[in-house]
């Protein structure tokens, strides 16, 4: 009986990682020293199928930048030979990506039906959790459906706060990219901390008495479901593309702000395909419509991604500084200092274009241009040991430190805007 259970658990661990397996796939890190090596990486990406983990595409590769990419098991020897031939130093971050996927999970406890804040939860559990939180805390949490995904899954927003006559609000979203699992884990953690500590923690109580938080736990629901069931490394949503067998649009390139001007990838097979038009995707339309309807009260926008340990603010589509750059930079500095104070985790901060890489059509720039002048994007843990495959054991410390940064930004919003 025990051996049968063991076999079932092993099979389940494989199934939960998805039908696509990554046995023998490797993740390399290189750091181009000059433009010649940059050009080589870009050429290599046209020759070999590279899954860029950082930056998002070959287009964004630059000198003196850490470049992480996954290579299939059948091509890794060839790629390694080319790297050595072009005198490129490299580090292998993952010798076997499939092992990294399976090591994310905290043993057989993962397969319990019980919901947990320190585990990665599938969408069905998260959806049920949103209803449960609204029922458990009716005076503090309400749930609203703002739209549906391409595959007709409901998109739920949780409003967290005591206000009925809302004057100040903050919009938060997680999981715009499917494979960044630590992101939805944080949105769930935030709601937990808010509800459990209201009336106990002075800071949280004061915030929830005066500021409403609109929390979208998973932006890209269809892609998130796919990353659990079929392909752990999936990034985009799951919409069909005309005249192409390739599925999906990168929702964080689909917003109507300099759309397609930098990340102008017309091929739907690219991971950063920006879609056939700005706001072409149902998910994007649902979020933008909700924000536009609530712009009068929305003062800040917070979006959570992984990985890189960065706190970013506008702009991404230009190196020009935002009009309130100094204020944004000071807020980011204070938030990062608060975050670092708990576990000494190192974050860097600054404008998107100069801090990570130029990009267009992003939710962050769009929110800023719509009027939310205090807009930030978090790139959560880590910086290379686990990348997208952060173990469940690191969910709690990641969320705890991020809470301090969010409180810092939220307190600014509370104090800066008069009643």
C-alpha positions as a LaTeX table, in Angstrom:
\begin{tabular}{lrrr}
\hline
Residue & $x$ (\AA) & $y$ (\AA) & $z$ (\AA) \\
\hline
Unk1 & 0.00 & 0.00 & 0.00 \\
Unk2 & 2.81 & 2.39 & 0.92 \\
Unk3 & 4.69 & 1.67 & $-2.31$ \\
Unk4 & 1.53 & 2.31 & $-4.32$ \\
Unk5 & 1.11 & 5.65 & $-2.55$ \\
Unk6 & 4.72 & 6.56 & $-3.31$ \\
Unk7 & 4.25 & 5.79 & $-6.99$ \\
Unk8 & 1.08 & 7.91 & $-7.02$ \\
Unk9 & 2.90 & 10.84 & $-5.43$ \\
Unk10 & 5.74 & 10.66 & $-7.92$ \\
Unk11 & 3.26 & 10.57 & $-10.78$ \\
Unk12 & 1.38 & 13.52 & $-9.29$ \\
Unk13 & 4.58 & 15.54 & $-8.98$ \\
Unk14 & 5.20 & 15.02 & $-12.68$ \\
Unk15 & 1.62 & 15.85 & $-13.62$ \\
Unk16 & 1.53 & 19.06 & $-11.62$ \\
Unk17 & 4.60 & 20.31 & $-13.41$ \\
Unk18 & 2.79 & 19.94 & $-16.72$ \\
Unk19 & 2.70 & 17.50 & $-19.60$ \\
Unk20 & 5.69 & 19.25 & $-21.14$ \\
Unk21 & 8.85 & 18.09 & $-19.45$ \\
Unk22 & 12.21 & 19.83 & $-19.27$ \\
Unk23 & 14.53 & 16.91 & $-18.55$ \\
Unk24 & 18.09 & 17.88 & $-19.36$ \\
Unk25 & 17.20 & 21.46 & $-20.31$ \\
Unk26 & 19.83 & 23.90 & $-19.06$ \\
Unk27 & 19.72 & 27.57 & $-18.12$ \\
Unk28 & 22.84 & 29.55 & $-18.99$ \\
Unk29 & 23.96 & 32.93 & $-17.74$ \\
Unk30 & 26.31 & 34.98 & $-19.91$ \\
Unk31 & 27.48 & 38.56 & $-19.63$ \\
Unk32 & 28.42 & 40.07 & $-23.02$ \\
Unk33 & 31.59 & 42.13 & $-22.73$ \\
Unk34 & 31.18 & 44.08 & $-25.96$ \\
Unk35 & 28.88 & 44.68 & $-28.91$ \\
Unk36 & 30.41 & 41.79 & $-30.81$ \\
Unk37 & 29.29 & 39.37 & $-28.12$ \\
Unk38 & 25.87 & 41.04 & $-27.98$ \\
Unk39 & 25.52 & 40.49 & $-31.72$ \\
Unk40 & 26.53 & 36.86 & $-31.28$ \\
Unk41 & 23.76 & 36.26 & $-28.70$ \\
Unk42 & 21.22 & 37.88 & $-31.01$ \\
Unk43 & 22.42 & 35.75 & $-33.90$ \\
Unk44 & 22.35 & 32.64 & $-31.71$ \\
Unk45 & 18.71 & 33.35 & $-30.85$ \\
Unk46 & 17.87 & 33.25 & $-34.56$ \\
Unk47 & 19.71 & 29.95 & $-34.98$ \\
Unk48 & 18.67 & 28.11 & $-31.82$ \\
Unk49 & 15.41 & 28.23 & $-29.90$ \\
Unk50 & 16.36 & 30.14 & $-26.75$ \\
Unk51 & 13.87 & 30.80 & $-23.96$ \\
Unk52 & 15.03 & 34.12 & $-22.54$ \\
Unk53 & 14.51 & 34.41 & $-18.78$ \\
Unk54 & 16.34 & 37.73 & $-18.45$ \\
Unk55 & 15.95 & 39.96 & $-20.32$ \\
Unk56 & 12.68 & 39.04 & $-22.04$ \\
Unk57 & 14.12 & 38.79 & $-25.56$ \\
Unk58 & 17.28 & 38.92 & $-27.64$ \\
Unk59 & 16.32 & 42.44 & $-28.69$ \\
Unk60 & 16.94 & 43.68 & $-25.14$ \\
Unk61 & 20.39 & 42.12 & $-24.69$ \\
Unk62 & 23.14 & 44.66 & $-23.98$ \\
Unk63 & 26.75 & 44.80 & $-22.87$ \\
Unk64 & 27.62 & 44.16 & $-19.21$ \\
Unk65 & 24.15 & 42.68 & $-18.64$ \\
Unk66 & 23.39 & 39.31 & $-17.11$ \\
Unk67 & 21.60 & 37.31 & $-19.79$ \\
Unk68 & 19.80 & 34.13 & $-18.71$ \\
Unk69 & 18.29 & 31.74 & $-21.23$ \\
Unk70 & 17.01 & 28.17 & $-21.28$ \\
Unk71 & 18.23 & 25.71 & $-23.90$ \\
Unk72 & 16.66 & 22.36 & $-24.72$ \\
Unk73 & 18.57 & 19.21 & $-23.81$ \\
Unk74 & 19.11 & 18.37 & $-27.50$ \\
Unk75 & 20.79 & 21.71 & $-28.19$ \\
Unk76 & 22.77 & 22.41 & $-25.02$ \\
Unk77 & 26.04 & 20.81 & $-26.18$ \\
Unk78 & 25.89 & 22.75 & $-29.46$ \\
Unk79 & 25.19 & 26.04 & $-27.65$ \\
Unk80 & 27.94 & 25.44 & $-25.12$ \\
Unk81 & 30.44 & 24.79 & $-27.92$ \\
Unk82 & 29.46 & 28.03 & $-29.64$ \\
Unk83 & 29.77 & 30.03 & $-26.40$ \\
Unk84 & 33.27 & 28.68 & $-25.86$ \\
Unk85 & 34.21 & 29.30 & $-29.50$ \\
Unk86 & 33.20 & 32.96 & $-29.14$ \\
Unk87 & 35.17 & 33.31 & $-25.90$ \\
Unk88 & 32.00 & 33.91 & $-23.86$ \\
Unk89 & 32.22 & 33.03 & $-20.21$ \\
Unk90 & 29.09 & 31.32 & $-18.97$ \\
Unk91 & 27.56 & 29.88 & $-15.86$ \\
Unk92 & 25.03 & 27.06 & $-15.82$ \\
Unk93 & 22.25 & 28.08 & $-13.43$ \\
Unk94 & 20.22 & 24.91 & $-13.95$ \\
Unk95 & 21.78 & 21.65 & $-15.07$ \\
Unk96 & 18.32 & 20.08 & $-15.30$ \\
Unk97 & 15.29 & 22.42 & $-15.38$ \\
Unk98 & 12.88 & 19.56 & $-14.65$ \\
Unk99 & 14.61 & 18.96 & $-11.32$ \\
Unk100 & 14.26 & 22.65 & $-10.49$ \\
Unk101 & 10.53 & 22.51 & $-11.25$ \\
Unk102 & 10.00 & 19.53 & $-8.98$ \\
Unk103 & 12.12 & 21.02 & $-6.19$ \\
Unk104 & 9.79 & 24.03 & $-6.02$ \\
Unk105 & 7.28 & 22.00 & $-4.11$ \\
Unk106 & 7.50 & 21.23 & $-0.42$ \\
Unk107 & 7.15 & 17.45 & $-0.60$ \\
Unk108 & 3.91 & 15.47 & $-0.43$ \\
Unk109 & 2.18 & 18.19 & 1.65 \\
Unk110 & 1.74 & 20.06 & $-1.62$ \\
Unk111 & $-0.91$ & 17.61 & $-2.75$ \\
Unk112 & $-3.18$ & 18.34 & 0.17 \\
Unk113 & $-6.51$ & 19.87 & $-0.83$ \\
Unk114 & $-6.10$ & 22.43 & 1.93 \\
Unk115 & $-5.36$ & 25.98 & 0.81 \\
Unk116 & $-2.09$ & 27.41 & 2.14 \\
Unk117 & $-0.43$ & 30.82 & 1.96 \\
Unk118 & 3.00 & 29.19 & 2.01 \\
Unk119 & 2.28 & 26.96 & $-1.00$ \\
Unk120 & 1.75 & 27.71 & $-4.66$ \\
Unk121 & $-1.98$ & 27.40 & $-5.23$ \\
Unk122 & $-3.67$ & 26.43 & $-8.47$ \\
Unk123 & $-6.34$ & 28.76 & $-9.89$ \\
Unk124 & $-9.30$ & 26.75 & $-8.59$ \\
Unk125 & $-8.01$ & 27.13 & $-5.04$ \\
Unk126 & $-7.36$ & 30.85 & $-5.53$ \\
Unk127 & $-10.81$ & 31.41 & $-7.01$ \\
Unk128 & $-12.47$ & 29.64 & $-4.07$ \\
Unk129 & $-10.26$ & 31.64 & $-1.70$ \\
Unk130 & $-11.50$ & 34.97 & $-3.12$ \\
Unk131 & $-15.09$ & 33.98 & $-2.34$ \\
Unk132 & $-14.13$ & 32.71 & 1.10 \\
Unk133 & $-12.33$ & 35.94 & 2.04 \\
Unk134 & $-15.30$ & 38.07 & 1.03 \\
Unk135 & $-17.61$ & 35.87 & 3.09 \\
Unk136 & $-15.30$ & 35.71 & 6.11 \\
Unk137 & $-14.61$ & 39.45 & 6.26 \\
Unk138 & $-17.76$ & 41.11 & 4.85 \\
Unk139 & $-16.99$ & 44.48 & 6.45 \\
Unk140 & $-13.46$ & 44.53 & 5.10 \\
Unk141 & $-13.44$ & 42.57 & 1.82 \\
Unk142 & $-15.77$ & 42.51 & $-1.18$ \\
Unk143 & $-15.41$ & 40.61 & $-4.44$ \\
Unk144 & $-16.33$ & 41.94 & $-7.89$ \\
Unk145 & $-16.02$ & 40.31 & $-11.29$ \\
Unk146 & $-14.50$ & 42.84 & $-13.68$ \\
Unk147 & $-14.55$ & 40.68 & $-16.80$ \\
Unk148 & $-13.62$ & 37.29 & $-18.22$ \\
Unk149 & $-10.52$ & 35.82 & $-19.80$ \\
Unk150 & $-10.20$ & 34.52 & $-23.36$ \\
Unk151 & $-11.17$ & 31.06 & $-22.05$ \\
Unk152 & $-14.09$ & 32.61 & $-20.12$ \\
Unk153 & $-12.70$ & 32.31 & $-16.63$ \\
Unk154 & $-14.02$ & 35.07 & $-14.32$ \\
Unk155 & $-11.58$ & 37.82 & $-13.34$ \\
Unk156 & $-12.18$ & 38.76 & $-9.70$ \\
Unk157 & $-11.06$ & 41.91 & $-7.91$ \\
Unk158 & $-10.99$ & 42.02 & $-4.13$ \\
Unk159 & $-11.62$ & 45.42 & $-2.58$ \\
Unk160 & $-9.90$ & 45.48 & 0.78 \\
Unk161 & $-10.65$ & 48.36 & 3.13 \\
Unk162 & $-13.28$ & 49.87 & 5.45 \\
Unk163 & $-14.23$ & 52.80 & 3.25 \\
Unk164 & $-17.67$ & 53.03 & 1.72 \\
Unk165 & $-17.21$ & 56.54 & 0.36 \\
Unk166 & $-13.82$ & 55.89 & $-1.25$ \\
Unk167 & $-11.49$ & 58.87 & $-1.60$ \\
Unk168 & $-8.11$ & 57.17 & $-1.91$ \\
Unk169 & $-7.40$ & 53.81 & $-3.50$ \\
Unk170 & $-4.47$ & 51.71 & $-4.70$ \\
Unk171 & $-4.69$ & 49.16 & $-7.51$ \\
Unk172 & $-2.56$ & 46.01 & $-7.23$ \\
Unk173 & $-2.18$ & 43.19 & $-9.73$ \\
Unk174 & $-0.24$ & 39.94 & $-9.71$ \\
Unk175 & 0.47 & 37.23 & $-12.24$ \\
Unk176 & 0.42 & 39.14 & $-15.52$ \\
Unk177 & 3.05 & 36.64 & $-16.69$ \\
Unk178 & 1.97 & 33.05 & $-16.13$ \\
Unk179 & 5.25 & 31.47 & $-15.04$ \\
Unk180 & 5.99 & 34.04 & $-12.31$ \\
Unk181 & 4.27 & 32.07 & $-9.54$ \\
Unk182 & 5.64 & 34.03 & $-6.60$ \\
Unk183 & 3.67 & 37.04 & $-7.84$ \\
Unk184 & 0.12 & 35.65 & $-7.24$ \\
Unk185 & 1.41 & 34.21 & $-3.98$ \\
Unk186 & 2.16 & 37.75 & $-2.81$ \\
Unk187 & $-1.28$ & 39.16 & $-3.66$ \\
Unk188 & $-2.84$ & 36.40 & $-1.60$ \\
Unk189 & $-0.42$ & 37.10 & 1.24 \\
Unk190 & $-1.25$ & 40.81 & 1.17 \\
Unk191 & $-4.98$ & 40.13 & 1.63 \\
Unk192 & $-4.20$ & 37.69 & 4.44 \\
Unk193 & $-2.03$ & 40.21 & 6.27 \\
Unk194 & $-4.56$ & 43.00 & 5.79 \\
Unk195 & $-7.50$ & 41.03 & 7.14 \\
Unk196 & $-5.70$ & 39.24 & 9.96 \\
Unk197 & $-4.00$ & 42.37 & 11.27 \\
Unk198 & $-6.83$ & 44.86 & 10.99 \\
Unk199 & $-7.52$ & 46.07 & 14.52 \\
Unk200 & $-4.25$ & 44.59 & 15.78 \\
Unk201 & $-1.50$ & 46.35 & 13.81 \\
Unk202 & $-1.76$ & 50.14 & 14.04 \\
Unk203 & $-0.23$ & 50.79 & 10.63 \\
Unk204 & $-2.47$ & 48.31 & 8.79 \\
Unk205 & $-5.57$ & 49.46 & 10.67 \\
Unk206 & $-4.89$ & 53.10 & 9.81 \\
Unk207 & $-4.32$ & 52.21 & 6.15 \\
Unk208 & $-7.49$ & 50.16 & 5.78 \\
Unk209 & $-9.56$ & 52.81 & 7.54 \\
Unk210 & $-8.52$ & 55.42 & 4.97 \\
Unk211 & $-7.34$ & 53.67 & 1.80 \\
Unk212 & $-9.03$ & 51.00 & $-0.30$ \\
Unk213 & $-6.91$ & 48.39 & $-2.06$ \\
Unk214 & $-8.19$ & 46.83 & $-5.27$ \\
Unk215 & $-6.35$ & 43.50 & $-5.56$ \\
Unk216 & $-6.35$ & 41.40 & $-8.73$ \\
Unk217 & $-4.83$ & 38.11 & $-7.46$ \\
Unk218 & $-4.15$ & 36.67 & $-10.92$ \\
Unk219 & $-4.22$ & 38.87 & $-14.02$ \\
Unk220 & $-3.34$ & 36.19 & $-16.59$ \\
Unk221 & $-5.56$ & 33.37 & $-15.34$ \\
Unk222 & $-5.60$ & 31.26 & $-18.50$ \\
Unk223 & $-1.82$ & 31.38 & $-18.79$ \\
Unk224 & $-1.45$ & 30.57 & $-15.10$ \\
Unk225 & $-3.67$ & 27.51 & $-15.45$ \\
Unk226 & $-1.66$ & 26.43 & $-18.50$ \\
Unk227 & 1.62 & 26.83 & $-16.58$ \\
Unk228 & 0.30 & 24.32 & $-14.03$ \\
Unk229 & $-1.26$ & 21.79 & $-16.37$ \\
Unk230 & 0.79 & 21.87 & $-19.57$ \\
Unk231 & 3.89 & 24.08 & $-19.64$ \\
Unk232 & 5.55 & 25.42 & $-16.49$ \\
Unk233 & 7.52 & 27.96 & $-18.55$ \\
Unk234 & 4.48 & 29.54 & $-20.25$ \\
Unk235 & 4.42 & 33.36 & $-20.15$ \\
Unk236 & 1.60 & 34.75 & $-22.33$ \\
Unk237 & $-2.17$ & 34.48 & $-22.17$ \\
Unk238 & $-3.98$ & 31.81 & $-24.23$ \\
Unk239 & $-5.76$ & 33.77 & $-26.96$ \\
Unk240 & $-5.77$ & 32.58 & $-30.56$ \\
Unk241 & $-3.82$ & 34.48 & $-33.17$ \\
Unk242 & $-5.07$ & 34.78 & $-36.73$ \\
Unk243 & $-2.87$ & 33.24 & $-39.43$ \\
Unk244 & $-0.68$ & 31.55 & $-36.83$ \\
Unk245 & $-0.65$ & 28.30 & $-34.90$ \\
Unk246 & 1.17 & 30.06 & $-32.06$ \\
Unk247 & $-0.97$ & 30.95 & $-29.06$ \\
Unk248 & $-1.03$ & 33.95 & $-26.79$ \\
Unk249 & $-0.13$ & 37.61 & $-26.29$ \\
Unk250 & 2.17 & 39.10 & $-23.69$ \\
Unk251 & $-0.35$ & 41.10 & $-21.66$ \\
Unk252 & 2.38 & 43.39 & $-20.37$ \\
Unk253 & 3.09 & 44.57 & $-23.92$ \\
Unk254 & $-0.59$ & 45.00 & $-24.84$ \\
Unk255 & $-1.40$ & 48.32 & $-23.15$ \\
Unk256 & $-2.12$ & 51.47 & $-25.13$ \\
Unk257 & 1.02 & 53.41 & $-24.34$ \\
Unk258 & 3.60 & 53.56 & $-27.15$ \\
Unk259 & 2.26 & 50.13 & $-28.08$ \\
Unk260 & 4.54 & 48.18 & $-30.40$ \\
Unk261 & 7.15 & 50.91 & $-30.69$ \\
Unk262 & 9.98 & 49.08 & $-28.94$ \\
Unk263 & 8.87 & 45.47 & $-28.52$ \\
Unk264 & 7.45 & 45.41 & $-32.03$ \\
Unk265 & 7.40 & 41.65 & $-32.48$ \\
Unk266 & 4.83 & 40.87 & $-35.15$ \\
Unk267 & 5.40 & 37.12 & $-34.89$ \\
Unk268 & 2.87 & 35.58 & $-32.43$ \\
Unk269 & 5.40 & 32.85 & $-31.70$ \\
Unk270 & 7.54 & 35.29 & $-29.69$ \\
Unk271 & 7.05 & 35.31 & $-25.91$ \\
Unk272 & 6.79 & 39.11 & $-25.93$ \\
Unk273 & 4.31 & 39.31 & $-28.83$ \\
Unk274 & 2.36 & 42.50 & $-28.15$ \\
Unk275 & $-0.88$ & 41.41 & $-29.84$ \\
Unk276 & $-2.57$ & 42.54 & $-33.05$ \\
Unk277 & $-3.53$ & 45.91 & $-31.53$ \\
Unk278 & $-3.33$ & 47.85 & $-28.28$ \\
Unk279 & $-5.82$ & 46.49 & $-25.72$ \\
Unk280 & $-6.71$ & 43.65 & $-28.08$ \\
Unk281 & $-6.93$ & 41.13 & $-25.22$ \\
Unk282 & $-9.99$ & 40.53 & $-23.04$ \\
Unk283 & $-7.87$ & 40.58 & $-19.90$ \\
Unk284 & $-6.29$ & 43.93 & $-20.79$ \\
Unk285 & $-9.68$ & 45.41 & $-21.65$ \\
Unk286 & $-11.18$ & 44.31 & $-18.33$ \\
Unk287 & $-8.38$ & 45.88 & $-16.27$ \\
Unk288 & $-8.20$ & 49.13 & $-18.22$ \\
Unk289 & $-11.99$ & 49.57 & $-18.11$ \\
Unk290 & $-12.03$ & 49.06 & $-14.33$ \\
Unk291 & $-9.18$ & 51.49 & $-13.77$ \\
Unk292 & $-10.71$ & 54.16 & $-16.00$ \\
Unk293 & $-14.00$ & 53.86 & $-14.12$ \\
Unk294 & $-12.20$ & 54.42 & $-10.81$ \\
Unk295 & $-9.53$ & 56.94 & $-11.81$ \\
Unk296 & $-10.96$ & 59.65 & $-9.59$ \\
Unk297 & $-9.97$ & 57.74 & $-6.47$ \\
Unk298 & $-6.99$ & 55.68 & $-7.68$ \\
Unk299 & $-3.75$ & 57.29 & $-6.53$ \\
Unk300 & $-1.23$ & 54.49 & $-7.04$ \\
Unk301 & $-0.67$ & 51.37 & $-9.12$ \\
Unk302 & 1.43 & 48.43 & $-7.97$ \\
Unk303 & 2.26 & 45.47 & $-10.21$ \\
Unk304 & 4.15 & 42.39 & $-9.04$ \\
Unk305 & 6.48 & 40.32 & $-11.21$ \\
Unk306 & 9.54 & 38.10 & $-10.87$ \\
Unk307 & 12.49 & 37.84 & $-10.94$ \\
Unk308 & 15.41 & 40.28 & $-10.43$ \\
Unk309 & 14.84 & 42.00 & $-7.06$ \\
Unk310 & 14.03 & 45.42 & $-8.43$ \\
Unk311 & 11.56 & 48.18 & $-7.77$ \\
Unk312 & 10.77 & 49.97 & $-11.02$ \\
Unk313 & 8.88 & 53.08 & $-11.99$ \\
Unk314 & 8.16 & 54.92 & $-15.31$ \\
Unk315 & 9.25 & 55.13 & $-17.98$ \\
Unk316 & 9.95 & 51.98 & $-19.94$ \\
Unk317 & 9.47 & 53.31 & $-23.46$ \\
Unk318 & 11.95 & 56.19 & $-23.12$ \\
Unk319 & 14.99 & 57.12 & $-21.08$ \\
Unk320 & 13.45 & 60.54 & $-20.42$ \\
Unk321 & 12.69 & 61.03 & $-16.73$ \\
Unk322 & 9.10 & 61.22 & $-15.53$ \\
Unk323 & 7.97 & 64.71 & $-14.39$ \\
Unk324 & 7.81 & 63.52 & $-10.75$ \\
Unk325 & 10.97 & 61.43 & $-11.03$ \\
Unk326 & 12.50 & 62.77 & $-7.81$ \\
Unk327 & 9.40 & 61.88 & $-5.80$ \\
Unk328 & 9.18 & 58.41 & $-7.36$ \\
Unk329 & 12.86 & 57.80 & $-6.71$ \\
Unk330 & 12.56 & 58.83 & $-3.05$ \\
Unk331 & 9.50 & 56.64 & $-2.57$ \\
Unk332 & 11.32 & 53.70 & $-4.16$ \\
Unk333 & 14.36 & 54.29 & $-1.96$ \\
Unk334 & 12.23 & 54.30 & 1.19 \\
Unk335 & 10.34 & 51.19 & 0.10 \\
Unk336 & 13.54 & 49.29 & $-0.70$ \\
Unk337 & 15.09 & 50.31 & 2.62 \\
Unk338 & 12.02 & 48.98 & 4.42 \\
Unk339 & 12.12 & 45.72 & 2.44 \\
Unk340 & 15.84 & 45.19 & 3.03 \\
Unk341 & 15.51 & 45.77 & 6.77 \\
Unk342 & 13.88 & 42.38 & 7.36 \\
Unk343 & 16.13 & 39.79 & 5.70 \\
Unk344 & 18.80 & 42.03 & 4.17 \\
Unk345 & 17.58 & 41.20 & 0.67 \\
Unk346 & 19.26 & 43.47 & $-1.87$ \\
Unk347 & 17.03 & 45.38 & $-4.28$ \\
Unk348 & 17.89 & 48.02 & $-6.84$ \\
Unk349 & 15.45 & 50.67 & $-8.01$ \\
Unk350 & 14.95 & 53.17 & $-10.81$ \\
Unk351 & 13.15 & 53.84 & $-14.10$ \\
Unk352 & 12.31 & 50.74 & $-16.15$ \\
Unk353 & 14.27 & 51.64 & $-19.27$ \\
Unk354 & 17.58 & 52.35 & $-17.56$ \\
Unk355 & 17.28 & 49.90 & $-14.66$ \\
Unk356 & 16.18 & 46.71 & $-16.41$ \\
Unk357 & 15.62 & 47.33 & $-20.15$ \\
Unk358 & 13.51 & 49.46 & $-22.54$ \\
Unk359 & 10.02 & 48.15 & $-23.28$ \\
Unk360 & 6.72 & 49.52 & $-24.50$ \\
Unk361 & 3.03 & 48.82 & $-24.01$ \\
Unk362 & 3.49 & 48.05 & $-20.31$ \\
Unk363 & 0.81 & 48.31 & $-17.65$ \\
Unk364 & 3.08 & 50.49 & $-15.51$ \\
Unk365 & 3.59 & 53.20 & $-18.11$ \\
Unk366 & $-0.07$ & 53.03 & $-19.09$ \\
Unk367 & $-1.25$ & 53.50 & $-15.48$ \\
Unk368 & 1.09 & 56.46 & $-15.07$ \\
Unk369 & $-0.11$ & 58.11 & $-18.29$ \\
Unk370 & $-3.74$ & 57.57 & $-17.24$ \\
Unk371 & $-3.15$ & 59.64 & $-14.12$ \\
Unk372 & $-1.81$ & 57.30 & $-11.42$ \\
Unk373 & 1.42 & 59.21 & $-10.93$ \\
Unk374 & 2.66 & 56.86 & $-8.22$ \\
Unk375 & 3.06 & 53.65 & $-10.20$ \\
Unk376 & 5.59 & 50.93 & $-9.38$ \\
Unk377 & 6.46 & 47.42 & $-10.53$ \\
Unk378 & 8.16 & 44.95 & $-8.21$ \\
Unk379 & 10.47 & 42.27 & $-9.57$ \\
Unk380 & 10.44 & 39.85 & $-6.63$ \\
Unk381 & 13.06 & 37.26 & $-5.64$ \\
Unk382 & 15.52 & 36.11 & $-6.72$ \\
Unk383 & 18.55 & 37.04 & $-8.84$ \\
Unk384 & 19.73 & 33.75 & $-10.29$ \\
Unk385 & 19.75 & 30.78 & $-7.93$ \\
Unk386 & 16.12 & 29.85 & $-8.62$ \\
Unk387 & 14.82 & 32.49 & $-11.07$ \\
Unk388 & 11.18 & 31.58 & $-11.93$ \\
Unk389 & 11.40 & 28.40 & $-9.85$ \\
Unk390 & 11.51 & 29.91 & $-6.37$ \\
Unk391 & 10.91 & 27.12 & $-3.80$ \\
Unk392 & 7.82 & 27.21 & $-1.62$ \\
Unk393 & 10.07 & 27.54 & 1.43 \\
Unk394 & 10.89 & 31.08 & 0.24 \\
Unk395 & 7.29 & 32.25 & $-0.26$ \\
Unk396 & 6.87 & 33.50 & 3.30 \\
Unk397 & 10.12 & 35.52 & 3.62 \\
Unk398 & 9.60 & 36.99 & 0.14 \\
Unk399 & 6.06 & 38.07 & 1.01 \\
Unk400 & 6.98 & 39.34 & 4.47 \\
Unk401 & 9.67 & 41.67 & 3.17 \\
Unk402 & 7.55 & 42.83 & 0.24 \\
Unk403 & 4.75 & 43.76 & 2.65 \\
Unk404 & 7.08 & 46.30 & 4.26 \\
Unk405 & 7.73 & 47.97 & 0.91 \\
Unk406 & 4.02 & 48.05 & 0.05 \\
Unk407 & 3.24 & 49.58 & 3.44 \\
Unk408 & 5.88 & 52.24 & 2.83 \\
Unk409 & 4.34 & 53.25 & $-0.50$ \\
Unk410 & 0.80 & 53.04 & 0.91 \\
Unk411 & 1.66 & 55.25 & 3.85 \\
Unk412 & 2.94 & 57.87 & 1.45 \\
Unk413 & $-0.37$ & 57.77 & $-0.44$ \\
Unk414 & $-2.28$ & 58.02 & 2.84 \\
Unk415 & $-0.31$ & 61.01 & 4.05 \\
Unk416 & 0.30 & 62.84 & 0.78 \\
Unk417 & $-3.27$ & 63.15 & $-0.47$ \\
Unk418 & $-5.58$ & 65.30 & 1.68 \\
Unk419 & $-9.06$ & 64.12 & 2.62 \\
\hline
\end{tabular}
